[in-house]
Amino acid sequence: MLKACHKGILLAALVLFSAGAAAATPAFKLCWSIYAGWMPWDYAQQSGIIKKWADKYHIDIQFVQVNDYIESVNQYTAGGFDGCTMTNMDALTLPASGGVDSTALIVGDYSNGNDGILTKSADSVAALKGQPVNLVELSVSHYLLARALETAGLSEKDIKVVNTADADLVSAFTTPDVKTIVTWNPLLAEAQKQPGAKTLFTSAQIPGEILDLLVVNTATLKKHPELGKALTGAWFETLKAMQGDSETAKAARTQMGEAAGTTLAGFEAQLAATHLFTKPQLALAFTQSPQLKTTMQKVAEFSFSHGLLGDAAPSADVVGIETPAGVWGDSQNIKLRFSDEFVRLAADNQL
């Protein structure tokens, strides 16, 4: 009777210990939205790659799809998620300028033709002078237009920006009144089918400037470096799985395409305009390059000139941006960090 009692106590203690250990497992939620360069995250979760790496580091990671991209970034900024997929410009203008110290854990790719200017009325960017241009105001499309005008010796004062919702851009381009639009894929590919449509300028002409990132809360990452290791390991394993002509790779890309609402062919067309850093060594070299710091200065200056750094921002350098090549902006107010720590571990095969 006594032995049975002891066994019962021991069993209860083991159950309580197991429950306590399970409850102590750090859990993290990250958000993503549909875009060619971010579809690998969904595949990584659906295929079990995320779980594999999370288990390795004794944590739990969940990716949550948010259909509205800007809403996903806003939810991250408000503290609803530990991390989120976003562009470099939005990382600066939303969480960082809002005071949320954020780290670009992974620079996944840059737009290499996924964003573009389409027209039915001009034969060059310079010929846009005096014309209206429809786009999503204050988005990366707006930044692309500003950079294109700069290459032609023009500024935004020389054209008229017409703010148009992304859902309305393609249909607007079919009307006689709308002659020039700026948008991104898959909308860009759809609009290019219009008779007389001509592509004047794409993100391929400003390589490395429109970046697609996985951003994680800096305080969370410092407290839990295992999160950075697991996410980085999962990312590059996924990219490796989707490369090449094997049936496995094609199946991975097919699944990503279908999740994005397109076919394998449609998804591969979007990937062709996306410069994925397919190996950690490539991502590391880009993250460490001086170009990244220069690009973020351009992005900060554009954002300041359009009031995206907040009404109280006194100058473009109000937010400090840390890169491996140095800091641009206020070194006493660093709120956006491009880290090479975890990608370097991946490049050295130390994850």
PDB file of N, CA, C and O in Angstrom, residues 24-26 53-60 226:
ATOM      1  N   ALA A  24       6.838  25.890 -20.109  1.00  0.00           N
ATOM      2  CA  ALA A  24       8.007  26.768 -20.132  1.00  0.00           C
ATOM      3  C   ALA A  24       8.598  26.914 -21.528  1.00  0.00           C
ATOM      4  O   ALA A  24       9.509  27.713 -21.734  1.00  0.00           O
ATOM      5  N   THR A  25       8.116  26.142 -22.500  1.00  0.00           N
ATOM      6  CA  THR A  25       8.647  26.242 -23.860  1.00  0.00           C
ATOM      7  C   THR A  25       8.327  27.615 -24.443  1.00  0.00           C
ATOM      8  O   THR A  25       7.158  27.980 -24.576  1.00  0.00           O
ATOM      9  N   PRO A  26       9.350  28.400 -24.782  1.00  0.00           N
ATOM     10  CA  PRO A  26       9.095  29.730 -25.350  1.00  0.00           C
ATOM     11  C   PRO A  26       8.342  29.608 -26.677  1.00  0.00           C
ATOM     12  O   PRO A  26       8.707  28.791 -27.528  1.00  0.00           O
ATOM     13  N   TRP A  53      13.162  22.903 -37.034  1.00  0.00           N
ATOM     14  CA  TRP A  53      14.174  23.814 -36.492  1.00  0.00           C
ATOM     15  C   TRP A  53      13.765  24.357 -35.121  1.00  0.00           C
ATOM     16  O   TRP A  53      14.613  24.576 -34.251  1.00  0.00           O
ATOM     17  N   ALA A  54      12.470  24.568 -34.945  1.00  0.00           N
ATOM     18  CA  ALA A  54      11.990  25.026 -33.631  1.00  0.00           C
ATOM     19  C   ALA A  54      12.258  23.952 -32.571  1.00  0.00           C
ATOM     20  O   ALA A  54      12.710  24.256 -31.461  1.00  0.00           O
ATOM     21  N   ASP A  55      11.990  22.705 -32.923  1.00  0.00           N
ATOM     22  CA  ASP A  55      12.239  21.599 -31.994  1.00  0.00           C
ATOM     23  C   ASP A  55      13.721  21.498 -31.647  1.00  0.00           C
ATOM     24  O   ASP A  55      14.083  21.202 -30.501  1.00  0.00           O
ATOM     25  N   LYS A  56      14.569  21.741 -32.631  1.00  0.00           N
ATOM     26  CA  LYS A  56      16.016  21.670 -32.398  1.00  0.00           C
ATOM     27  C   LYS A  56      16.450  22.634 -31.302  1.00  0.00           C
ATOM     28  O   LYS A  56      17.336  22.335 -30.504  1.00  0.00           O
ATOM     29  N   TYR A  57      15.789  23.808 -31.270  1.00  0.00           N
ATOM     30  CA  TYR A  57      16.161  24.830 -30.283  1.00  0.00           C
ATOM     31  C   TYR A  57      15.156  24.924 -29.131  1.00  0.00           C
ATOM     32  O   TYR A  57      15.148  25.909 -28.388  1.00  0.00           O
ATOM     33  N   HIS A  58      14.279  23.913 -29.033  1.00  0.00           N
ATOM     34  CA  HIS A  58      13.353  23.789 -27.903  1.00  0.00           C
ATOM     35  C   HIS A  58      12.430  25.006 -27.756  1.00  0.00           C
ATOM     36  O   HIS A  58      12.229  25.525 -26.657  1.00  0.00           O
ATOM     37  N   ILE A  59      11.903  25.448 -28.887  1.00  0.00           N
ATOM     38  CA  ILE A  59      10.947  26.556 -28.882  1.00  0.00           C
ATOM     39  C   ILE A  59       9.772  26.197 -29.784  1.00  0.00           C
ATOM     40  O   ILE A  59       9.791  25.181 -30.477  1.00  0.00           O
ATOM     41  N   ASP A  60       8.764  27.055 -29.785  1.00  0.00           N
ATOM     42  CA  ASP A  60       7.601  26.874 -30.652  1.00  0.00           C
ATOM     43  C   ASP A  60       7.468  28.115 -31.535  1.00  0.00           C
ATOM     44  O   ASP A  60       7.522  29.243 -31.033  1.00  0.00           O
ATOM     45  N   GLU A 226      17.943  31.854 -29.775  1.00  0.00           N
ATOM     46  CA  GLU A 226      17.567  30.586 -30.401  1.00  0.00           C
ATOM     47  C   GLU A 226      16.469  30.792 -31.450  1.00  0.00           C
ATOM     48  O   GLU A 226      16.362  30.014 -32.407  1.00  0.00           O
TER      49      GLU A 226
END
